[in-house]
Short mmCIF file of C-alpha atoms in Angstrom, two decimals:
data_model
loop_
_atom_site.label_atom_id
_atom_site.label_comp_id
_atom_site.label_asym_id
_atom_site.label_seq_id
_atom_site.Cartn_x
_atom_site.Cartn_y
_atom_site.Cartn_z
CA MET W 1 -61.84 78.99 102.64
CA GLY W 2 -59.36 80.35 100.38
CA SER W 3 -59.19 77.04 98.15
CA THR W 4 -63.10 77.06 98.22
CA ASP W 5 -63.23 80.72 97.25
CA SER W 6 -60.79 79.95 94.27
CA VAL W 7 -63.06 76.96 93.20
CA GLN W 8 -66.07 78.84 92.81
CA THR W 9 -64.29 81.66 91.14
CA THR W 10 -62.87 79.13 88.41
CA VAL W 11 -66.27 77.70 88.01
CA GLY W 12 -67.96 80.94 87.78
CA LYS W 13 -65.35 82.02 84.92
CA ARG W 14 -66.27 78.75 83.17
CA LEU W 15 -69.89 79.49 83.40
CA ARG W 16 -69.35 82.93 82.22
CA VAL W 17 -67.29 81.70 79.30
CA ARG W 18 -69.99 79.17 78.18
CA LEU W 19 -72.91 81.58 78.40
CA GLN W 20 -71.27 84.22 76.38
CA PRO W 21 -73.59 84.75 73.17
CA GLU W 22 -70.74 86.66 71.23
CA PHE W 23 -69.38 83.49 69.45
CA HIS W 24 -71.54 81.54 66.71
CA PHE W 25 -70.48 78.95 64.43
CA PRO W 26 -70.70 80.05 60.89
CA SER W 27 -73.40 78.14 59.04
CA ALA W 28 -72.76 76.45 55.80
CA LEU W 29 -74.06 79.24 53.84
CA THR W 30 -72.05 81.76 55.66
CA VAL W 31 -68.92 79.87 55.06
CA LYS W 32 -69.97 79.50 51.28
CA GLN W 33 -70.69 83.23 51.16
CA SER W 34 -67.48 84.40 53.01
CA CYS W 35 -65.28 82.29 50.61
CA VAL W 36 -66.99 83.37 47.53
CA ARG W 37 -66.42 87.21 48.51
CA ALA W 38 -62.99 86.48 49.62
CA GLU W 39 -61.86 84.96 46.33
CA GLY W 40 -58.98 86.86 44.60
CA ARG W 41 -57.83 88.37 47.93
CA GLY W 42 -55.00 85.71 48.42
CA GLY W 43 -54.93 82.38 49.96
CA GLU W 44 -54.17 83.31 53.52
CA GLU W 45 -57.30 85.75 53.84
CA ARG W 46 -59.34 83.28 51.90
CA ARG W 47 -58.75 80.25 54.41
CA GLY W 48 -59.07 82.53 57.52
CA CYS W 49 -62.01 84.64 57.04
CA PRO W 50 -64.49 82.20 58.15
CA ASP W 51 -62.54 81.04 61.26
CA THR W 52 -62.15 84.52 62.85
CA GLN W 53 -64.38 86.83 64.39
CA ARG W 54 -63.21 89.75 62.16
CA GLY W 55 -63.85 87.77 59.14
CA ARG W 56 -67.23 86.88 60.46
CA SER W 57 -68.18 90.56 61.07
CA ARG W 58 -67.02 91.65 57.73
CA VAL W 59 -69.18 88.94 55.84
CA ARG W 60 -72.25 90.02 57.98
CA SER W 61 -71.96 93.39 57.30
CA ARG W 62 -72.22 92.99 53.63
CA THR W 63 -74.58 89.92 53.66
CA PRO W 64 -78.23 91.18 53.71
CA ARG W 65 -80.34 88.76 55.57
CA ALA W 66 -83.18 87.03 53.68
CA GLY W 67 -85.85 88.36 55.80
CA ALA W 68 -84.71 91.89 55.96
CA ALA W 69 -87.74 93.15 54.02
CA MET W 70 -90.15 91.09 56.02
CA GLY W 71 -92.40 93.12 58.14
CA ASP W 72 -91.91 96.19 55.81
CA ALA W 73 -92.89 96.69 52.19
CA PHE W 74 -93.22 93.47 50.00
CA ILE W 75 -94.59 92.61 46.70
CA ARG W 76 -98.02 91.05 46.19
CA HIS W 77 -98.03 90.63 42.46
CA ILE W 78 -95.98 91.24 39.44
CA GLU W 79 -97.64 91.80 36.18
CA LEU W 80 -95.60 91.84 32.63
CA LEU W 81 -97.27 94.36 30.50
CA GLY W 82 -95.28 94.42 27.61
CA TYR W 83 -92.16 96.02 26.53
CA GLU W 84 -90.95 99.32 24.88
CA LYS W 85 -88.45 99.88 22.06
CA ARG W 86 -86.25 103.06 22.99
CA PHE W 87 -84.24 104.80 20.64
CA PHE W 88 -82.30 106.91 23.16
CA PRO W 89 -79.30 106.92 23.66
CA SER W 90 -79.10 103.85 21.35
CA GLN W 91 -81.87 101.45 20.32
CA HIS W 92 -82.78 99.02 23.09
CA TYR W 93 -85.71 97.25 24.76
CA VAL W 94 -87.02 97.48 28.08
CA TYR W 95 -89.85 95.42 29.97
CA MET W 96 -92.92 97.01 31.52
CA PHE W 97 -93.82 95.43 34.98
CA LEU W 98 -96.83 96.54 37.02
CA VAL W 99 -95.67 95.82 40.46
CA LYS W 100 -98.63 95.72 43.18
CA TRP W 101 -97.21 96.34 46.83
CA ASN W 102 -98.75 95.27 50.10
CA ASP W 103 -99.89 98.85 50.76
CA LEU W 104 -102.16 98.27 47.85
CA SER W 105 -100.05 100.75 45.54
CA GLU W 106 -99.32 99.90 42.17
CA LYS W 107 -96.03 101.00 40.47
CA VAL W 108 -94.76 100.73 36.94
CA VAL W 109 -91.17 99.97 36.60
CA TYR W 110 -88.89 99.38 33.30
CA ARG W 111 -86.15 96.80 33.41
CA ARG W 112 -83.73 95.47 30.71
CA PHE W 113 -83.44 91.75 30.61
CA THR W 114 -79.74 92.21 31.25
CA GLU W 115 -80.68 93.99 34.51
CA ILE W 116 -83.03 91.17 35.69
CA TYR W 117 -80.24 88.64 34.93
CA GLU W 118 -77.37 90.47 35.95
CA PHE W 119 -78.08 93.75 38.04
CA HIS W 120 -75.48 95.49 40.47
CA VAL W 121 -76.77 96.64 43.81
CA SER W 122 -75.29 100.04 44.49
CA PRO W 123 -76.41 102.99 46.98
CA CYS W 124 -77.48 105.18 44.33
CA ARG W 125 -79.96 102.64 43.04
CA THR W 126 -81.42 101.00 46.16
CA GLY W 127 -80.02 102.54 49.14
CA THR W 128 -78.41 99.11 50.36
CA VAL W 129 -75.01 98.45 51.34
CA PRO W 130 -73.21 97.54 48.21
CA TRP W 131 -71.67 93.91 47.43
CA PRO W 132 -68.50 93.71 45.56
CA SER W 133 -68.96 92.12 42.15
CA THR W 134 -72.61 91.30 42.98
CA PRO W 135 -74.03 88.71 40.36
CA GLY W 136 -77.61 89.19 38.88
CA LEU W 137 -80.83 88.67 40.36
CA LYS W 138 -81.02 85.00 39.70
CA LYS W 139 -77.32 84.39 40.56
CA VAL W 140 -78.00 86.34 43.76
CA LEU W 141 -80.88 84.06 44.78
CA LYS W 142 -78.95 81.04 43.65
CA GLU W 143 -76.14 82.17 46.10
CA MET W 144 -78.32 83.04 49.02
CA PHE W 145 -80.73 80.00 48.70
CA PRO W 146 -78.44 77.22 47.35
CA ILE W 147 -80.74 74.60 48.51
CA GLU W 148 -83.88 76.13 46.83
CA SER W 149 -82.11 76.97 43.73
CA GLY W 150 -81.07 73.17 43.24
CA ASP W 151 -77.31 73.76 43.71
CA ILE W 152 -77.11 71.13 46.28
CA ASN W 153 -79.95 68.79 45.03
CA SER W 154 -81.80 69.37 42.09
CA GLU W 155 -84.83 67.63 43.07
CA ASN W 156 -85.21 70.37 45.77
CA ARG W 157 -85.05 73.27 43.26
CA ILE W 158 -88.15 75.87 43.68
CA ILE W 159 -86.56 79.01 42.30
CA PRO W 160 -87.56 79.10 38.61
CA HIS W 161 -85.04 78.91 35.59
CA LEU W 162 -84.21 81.95 33.76
CA PRO W 163 -82.25 81.71 30.33
CA ALA W 164 -79.26 83.75 30.05
CA PRO W 165 -79.25 86.78 27.59
CA LYS W 166 -78.10 86.70 24.16
CA TRP W 167 -75.10 88.41 22.81
CA PHE W 168 -77.46 90.57 20.78
CA ASP W 169 -81.18 91.00 22.06
CA GLY W 170 -83.26 91.91 19.02
CA GLN W 171 -87.18 92.63 19.19
CA ARG W 172 -87.72 88.78 18.19
CA SER W 173 -85.76 87.65 21.20
CA THR W 174 -87.24 90.31 23.33
CA GLU W 175 -90.89 89.36 22.13
CA ASN W 176 -90.46 85.49 22.40
CA ARG W 177 -89.00 85.94 25.96
CA GLN W 178 -92.24 87.38 27.48
CA GLY W 179 -93.98 84.16 28.32
CA THR W 180 -91.04 83.07 30.15
CA LEU W 181 -90.57 86.14 32.04
CA ALA W 182 -94.20 86.47 32.91
CA GLU W 183 -94.06 82.70 34.33
CA TYR W 184 -90.79 83.65 36.09
CA CYS W 185 -92.00 86.84 37.88
CA TYR W 186 -95.35 84.99 38.90
CA THR W 187 -93.43 81.96 40.47
CA LEU W 188 -90.68 84.36 42.17
CA VAL W 189 -93.52 86.12 43.80
CA ASN W 190 -95.17 82.95 45.17
CA LEU W 191 -91.97 81.40 46.67
CA PRO W 192 -91.80 81.23 50.45
CA HIS W 193 -91.65 84.66 51.99
CA LYS W 194 -87.94 84.28 52.99
CA ILE W 195 -87.42 84.30 49.26
CA SER W 196 -90.08 86.27 47.69
CA ARG W 197 -89.70 89.17 50.26
CA CYS W 198 -85.92 89.21 50.73
CA LEU W 199 -84.22 92.75 50.47
CA HIS W 200 -82.83 91.97 46.92
CA VAL W 201 -86.36 91.06 45.35
CA VAL W 202 -87.84 94.16 47.00
CA SER W 203 -84.85 96.59 46.14
CA PHE W 204 -84.93 95.40 42.59
CA PHE W 205 -88.70 96.05 41.90
CA LYS W 206 -88.64 99.37 43.80
CA VAL W 207 -89.43 102.51 41.45
CA ARG W 208 -86.29 104.47 40.31
CA HIS W 209 -86.03 107.82 39.13
CA ASP W 210 -85.61 106.79 35.52
CA ASP W 211 -88.80 104.87 36.02
CA MET W 212 -90.81 108.12 36.48
CA ASN W 213 -88.44 110.30 34.38
CA PRO W 214 -87.04 108.21 31.48
CA VAL W 215 -84.22 109.81 29.75
CA THR W 216 -85.33 111.10 26.38
CA ASP W 217 -84.33 113.35 23.60
CA SER W 218 -86.98 115.64 21.69
CA GLN W 219 -85.25 115.27 18.37
CA ILE W 220 -85.50 111.23 18.39
CA LYS W 221 -88.79 109.67 18.05
CA LYS W 222 -91.02 108.32 20.79
CA PRO W 223 -90.62 104.80 22.09
CA GLU W 224 -92.87 102.24 20.57
CA VAL W 225 -95.09 100.43 22.93
CA PHE W 226 -95.84 96.68 22.61
CA LEU W 227 -98.54 95.26 25.02
CA LEU W 228 -98.84 91.92 26.14
CA PRO W 229 -102.41 90.48 25.23
CA LYS W 230 -104.53 89.45 28.28
CA ASP W 231 -104.52 85.95 27.27
CA SER W 232 -100.77 85.95 26.72
CA LYS W 233 -100.20 82.31 27.67
CA GLN W 234 -102.42 81.28 24.76
CA SER W 235 -101.62 83.98 22.14
CA LEU W 236 -98.10 85.42 22.59
CA THR W 237 -97.82 85.54 18.73
CA ASP W 238 -100.91 88.11 18.55
CA ILE W 239 -98.32 90.86 19.11
CA THR W 240 -97.60 91.76 15.35
CA GLY W 241 -96.61 95.50 15.49
CA PRO W 242 -96.10 98.52 17.72
CA ILE W 243 -99.27 99.74 19.61
CA ILE W 244 -100.25 103.05 18.58
CA LEU W 245 -101.26 104.65 21.92
CA GLN W 246 -104.68 106.50 21.92
CA THR W 247 -104.35 110.33 22.70
CA TYR W 248 -106.93 111.91 24.97
CA ARG W 249 -107.25 115.38 26.35
CA ALA W 250 -107.95 116.66 29.81
CA ILE W 251 -111.29 118.43 30.25
CA ALA W 252 -110.23 119.65 33.80
CA ASP W 253 -107.62 120.21 36.25
CA TYR W 254 -106.88 116.96 38.43
CA GLU W 255 -105.01 116.95 41.60
CA LYS W 256 -103.53 113.53 42.50
CA SER W 257 -104.40 111.81 45.95
CA SER W 258 -101.71 109.24 45.85
CA THR W 259 -98.41 108.68 44.56
CA SER W 260 -99.39 106.15 41.88
CA GLU W 261 -101.67 108.73 40.21
CA MET W 262 -100.80 111.65 37.89
CA ALA W 263 -102.18 115.21 38.25
CA LEU W 264 -103.53 116.95 35.07
CA LYS W 265 -104.12 120.44 33.95
CA ALA W 266 -106.90 121.12 31.68
CA GLY W 267 -106.01 120.74 28.14
CA ASP W 268 -103.07 118.43 28.74
CA MET W 269 -102.83 115.78 25.92
CA VAL W 270 -102.03 112.21 27.45
CA ASP W 271 -101.35 109.01 25.90
CA VAL W 272 -103.58 105.99 27.39
CA VAL W 273 -101.44 102.87 28.05
CA GLU W 274 -104.06 100.82 29.76
CA LYS W 275 -107.75 101.19 30.36
CA SER W 276 -108.90 99.32 33.37
CA GLU W 277 -112.84 98.45 33.86
CA ASN W 278 -112.61 100.24 37.13
CA GLY W 279 -112.37 103.59 35.61
CA TRP W 280 -108.72 104.39 36.32
CA TRP W 281 -106.40 104.53 33.17
CA PHE W 282 -102.83 104.44 33.22
CA CYS W 283 -101.58 107.31 31.18
CA GLN W 284 -98.31 109.08 30.30
CA LEU W 285 -97.67 112.72 29.63
CA LYS W 286 -94.10 113.49 28.39
CA ASN W 287 -91.75 112.25 31.23
CA LYS W 288 -94.57 111.28 33.81
CA ARG W 289 -96.89 108.07 34.09
CA GLY W 290 -99.62 107.44 36.58
CA TRP W 291 -103.18 106.61 36.81
CA VAL W 292 -105.91 109.07 35.89
CA PRO W 293 -109.68 108.88 36.07
CA ALA W 294 -111.23 108.26 32.80
CA ALA W 295 -113.91 110.80 33.67
CA TYR W 296 -111.45 113.53 33.13
CA LEU W 297 -110.42 112.60 29.68
CA GLU W 298 -112.40 112.74 26.19
CA PRO W 299 -111.36 111.42 22.99
CA MET W 300 -110.03 113.70 20.27
CA ASP W 301 -112.16 112.50 17.31
CA GLY W 302 -115.35 113.25 18.86
CA PRO W 303 -117.18 113.40 22.37
CA ASP W 304 -118.29 109.76 22.45
CA GLU W 305 -116.41 106.67 23.01
CA SER W 306 -116.16 104.19 20.18
CA GLU W 307 -115.47 101.39 22.61
CA GLU W 308 -118.58 101.81 24.54
CA GLN W 309 -120.68 98.89 24.90
CA GLU W 310 -124.47 98.88 24.28
CA PRO W 311 -126.88 98.25 27.09
CA ASN W 312 -127.69 94.62 27.76
CA TYR W 313 -131.07 94.38 29.40
CA ALA W 314 -130.71 90.81 29.71
CA GLY W 315 -128.22 91.55 32.68
CA GLU W 316 -125.22 89.90 33.83
CA SER W 317 -125.22 88.65 37.41
CA TYR W 318 -122.72 90.14 39.81
CA VAL W 319 -122.09 90.13 43.75
CA VAL W 320 -121.28 93.43 45.70
CA GLN W 321 -117.71 93.08 47.31
CA LYS W 322 -117.97 96.63 49.06
CA SER W 323 -120.78 98.58 50.31
CA TYR W 324 -121.46 101.76 48.92
CA THR W 325 -123.75 104.85 49.85
CA ALA W 326 -125.32 106.78 47.14
CA VAL W 327 -124.34 110.46 46.87
CA GLU W 328 -126.04 111.23 43.56
CA GLU W 329 -129.98 110.77 42.67
CA ASP W 330 -129.12 108.37 40.02
CA GLU W 331 -127.04 106.39 42.08
CA LEU W 332 -127.91 103.09 44.05
CA THR W 333 -127.02 102.40 47.75
CA LEU W 334 -126.04 98.51 48.19
CA LYS W 335 -124.45 96.27 50.83
CA GLU W 336 -121.69 93.93 50.67
CA GLY W 337 -123.00 90.42 49.56
CA ASP W 338 -125.99 91.65 47.67
CA THR W 339 -126.60 90.23 44.09
CA ILE W 340 -127.46 92.49 41.29
CA GLU W 341 -127.66 92.55 37.45
CA VAL W 342 -125.23 94.84 35.16
CA ILE W 343 -127.02 96.22 32.36
CA HIS W 344 -124.53 98.72 31.04
CA LYS W 345 -120.79 98.78 31.38
CA LEU W 346 -119.39 102.36 30.86
CA LEU W 347 -115.73 103.14 30.41
CA ASP W 348 -115.60 105.67 33.32
CA GLY W 349 -115.93 102.61 35.80
CA TRP W 350 -119.58 103.47 36.92
CA TRP W 351 -121.84 100.72 35.58
CA VAL W 352 -125.43 100.85 35.35
CA ILE W 353 -126.92 98.02 37.63
CA ARG W 354 -130.56 96.53 38.02
CA LYS W 355 -131.69 95.45 41.76
CA ASP W 356 -135.28 94.17 41.46
CA GLU W 357 -137.02 96.85 39.17
CA THR W 358 -134.85 99.81 40.13
CA THR W 359 -131.73 100.93 38.08
CA GLY W 360 -128.70 103.15 38.77
CA TYR W 361 -125.09 103.80 38.87
CA TYR W 362 -122.54 101.79 40.95
CA PRO W 363 -118.84 101.78 41.23
CA SER W 364 -117.67 98.59 38.82
CA MET W 365 -114.43 98.26 41.17
CA TYR W 366 -116.71 97.22 44.00
CA LEU W 367 -118.50 94.60 42.00
CA GLN W 368 -117.44 90.86 41.10
CA LYS W 369 -118.82 88.39 38.72
CA ALA W 370 -121.13 85.88 40.40
CA GLY W 371 -119.44 82.49 40.55
CA GLU W 372 -115.70 83.90 40.34
CA VAL W 373 -113.11 83.53 43.31
CA ASN W 374 -113.19 86.27 45.75
CA SER W 375 -109.55 87.66 44.88
CA VAL W 376 -110.24 91.60 45.07
CA LYS W 377 -112.22 91.83 48.10
CA SER W 378 -108.98 92.53 50.33
CA GLU W 379 -107.61 95.13 47.99
CA LEU W 380 -110.69 97.42 48.19
CA ARG W 381 -110.69 98.46 51.79
CA ASN W 382 -108.58 101.52 51.41
CA ARG W 383 -109.45 102.27 47.76
CA SER W 384 -111.90 104.67 46.66
CA ALA W 385 -114.11 104.94 43.31
CA PRO W 386 -112.99 107.33 40.56
CA PRO W 387 -114.96 110.54 40.31
CA ARG W 388 -117.94 110.65 37.68
CA ARG W 389 -117.95 113.26 34.79
CA SER W 390 -121.34 114.77 36.32
CA THR W 391 -119.42 115.88 39.44
CA ILE W 392 -116.41 117.56 37.70
CA ARG W 393 -116.50 121.38 37.93
CA ASN W 394 -115.21 123.87 35.24
CA ALA W 395 -115.11 121.05 32.69
CA LYS W 396 -114.19 122.35 29.26
CA SER W 397 -114.67 120.30 26.14
CA ILE W 398 -113.36 121.05 22.61
CA HIS W 399 -116.38 119.37 21.09
CA LYS W 400 -119.61 121.33 20.46
CA GLN W 401 -121.68 118.49 20.92
CA GLY W 402 -122.23 117.10 24.17
CA ARG W 403 -121.64 113.08 24.90
CA LYS W 404 -124.60 111.06 24.55
CA GLN W 405 -126.10 109.87 27.66
CA ILE W 406 -129.05 107.60 28.66
CA SER W 407 -131.18 108.76 31.48
CA GLN W 408 -132.07 106.44 34.36
CA GLU W 409 -135.82 106.71 33.23
CA THR W 410 -134.72 105.32 29.87
CA TYR W 411 -132.84 102.37 31.56
CA ARG W 412 -135.79 101.65 33.94
CA ARG W 413 -138.45 101.83 31.06
CA ASN W 414 -136.31 99.65 28.59
CA SER W 415 -135.52 97.13 31.60
CA LYS W 416 -139.27 96.92 32.43
CA LYS W 417 -140.14 96.39 28.93
CA TYR W 418 -137.58 93.50 28.79
CA ILE W 419 -138.53 91.85 31.75
CA GLN W 420 -142.28 92.13 30.52
CA SER W 421 -141.34 90.44 27.26
CA GLN W 422 -139.62 87.66 28.85
CA TRP W 423 -142.82 86.98 31.09
CA ASN W 424 -144.90 87.04 28.31
CA MET W 425 -142.83 84.68 26.18
CA GLN W 426 -142.76 82.41 29.02
CA GLY W 427 -146.46 82.51 29.40
CA ASN W 428 -147.11 82.04 25.73
CA SER W 429 -145.01 78.95 25.60
CA GLN W 430 -146.85 77.50 28.85
CA ASN W 431 -150.32 78.14 27.24
CA LYS W 432 -149.13 76.53 23.89
CA ALA W 433 -148.10 73.57 26.18
CA ASN W 434 -151.30 73.54 27.87
CA VAL W 435 -153.20 73.75 24.84
CA ILE W 436 -151.63 70.71 23.28
CA ILE W 437 -152.21 68.60 26.34
CA GLU W 438 -155.79 69.53 26.44
CA LYS W 439 -156.32 68.56 22.82
CA ASN W 440 -154.62 65.30 23.39
CA GLU W 441 -156.58 64.35 26.46
CA PRO W 442 -160.12 63.91 24.68
CA GLN W 443 -158.33 61.55 22.30
CA ASP W 444 -157.01 59.46 24.90
CA ASN W 445 -160.09 59.17 26.79
CA LYS W 446 -162.10 57.80 23.94
CA ALA W 447 -162.87 54.09 23.54
CA LYS W 448 -161.04 52.25 20.91
CA ALA W 449 -163.14 51.45 17.97
CA GLN W 450 -164.06 47.65 17.75
CA PRO W 451 -163.97 45.66 14.44
CA ALA W 452 -167.25 45.25 12.52
CA VAL W 453 -168.97 41.73 12.76
CA PRO W 454 -170.07 40.49 9.19
CA PRO W 455 -173.90 39.32 8.76
CA ARG W 456 -174.71 35.64 8.91
CA PRO W 457 -175.11 34.33 5.53
CA SER W 458 -178.22 33.28 4.20
CA LYS W 459 -179.42 29.51 3.73
CA ASP W 460 -179.34 29.78 -0.13
CA LEU W 461 -175.98 31.29 -0.05
CA ILE W 462 -174.56 28.34 2.00
CA LEU W 463 -176.28 25.90 -0.22
CA ASN W 464 -174.73 27.38 -3.32
CA ARG W 465 -171.23 28.40 -2.25
CA CYS W 466 -170.22 26.00 0.70
CA THR W 467 -168.86 22.70 0.89
CA GLU W 468 -170.71 19.57 1.15
CA ARG W 469 -169.89 19.28 4.92
CA THR W 470 -171.29 22.79 5.52
CA ARG W 471 -174.38 22.32 3.70
CA ARG W 472 -175.20 19.06 5.70
CA LYS W 473 -175.21 20.96 8.96
CA ILE W 474 -178.07 23.11 7.86
CA LEU W 475 -180.33 20.54 6.44
#
């Protein structure tokens, strides 16, 4: 019995040793990372760190997992808006990015190109564990994903190329680099989730304190903004000078309802950076930036918008992407999937639409042009339409004259006239075609005229004019 018990004890110990989950063989990537981090610490430590449990613990504590950000916040899209030329503390350039997150929020961040290429992670910047001598974003990705970056085999490369910054980056190089940078960000976000949603990418594009409150000096002139055109892939050379931002005035107090918006006080003077068709404008007020309803702003040179389009009663076909129940009498109630015609696009985001012979206002952000790919439907679930100017209380304008406004009765009357004129034109063209056919039909039914038969010549005429042979026949 004693020998049997000792054998069972020995076997049990061996099984426990084999089942212990504490020891893991380091992967090739872990070995590479640990060796790189141990560089410069001495040959003995560099050789021992991958092979000891203490070395592995140190490497794992400093190496963020590729999927650390998965399940939490991640980036859906990054759009390059342009760049700013700043003069404090010295002249430099920063790129403006509109970062769209999975919670449907949109943030504008500012980054130097050197930051994009070589930024250093620190607790005060991203709240993550610092790396000693962390390389840039591109180099970090190349180190974390050596296969995808093509370090092992160039044919397997999916991480895009990013050129190194120059010793001196002037305005020309900053401008010419926009196409490459926009393509880089687009490709980066569309990489596999283990790369596009990794902790380093998410942390780098999070909003910083200086994004919301950039350091400025009132004695130095304001930054110059250079916006990228919408068709930037085809016309990057269209940027020829600084964009003079339009200044608008707030007509009433506005309390923001999300962190991406900006609160206003009546009389505030804001610079408009971007005018979106949905009625939300991205503005800046001193050191603050955010989205503001266009209905709360008025131009300085007059009550009317010079960029406002004229009504188009021919209409453009759109499809409703989100249902809306009318609140005001001049609005329309529509269901998702309804097809309508837009006859007047207004800058406040409330368009005049036509459904059969009825017209009314409808939020433009809930519409999508017919025939286009459905790309905005999922983004509308938790978003609300901007307020209308008619619903703003205590609005105070600096202009004596009111803004020109077309009534719905005028829209309906003119729309009806246009449709009636189209019917009349179609009827007239059809009638003309029928008349032409009727005129042609009698001519087609007439019998074709036969050639006239000449009369038979007399006997005397034959005897005087014909040949001997013919004269003999009548004799």
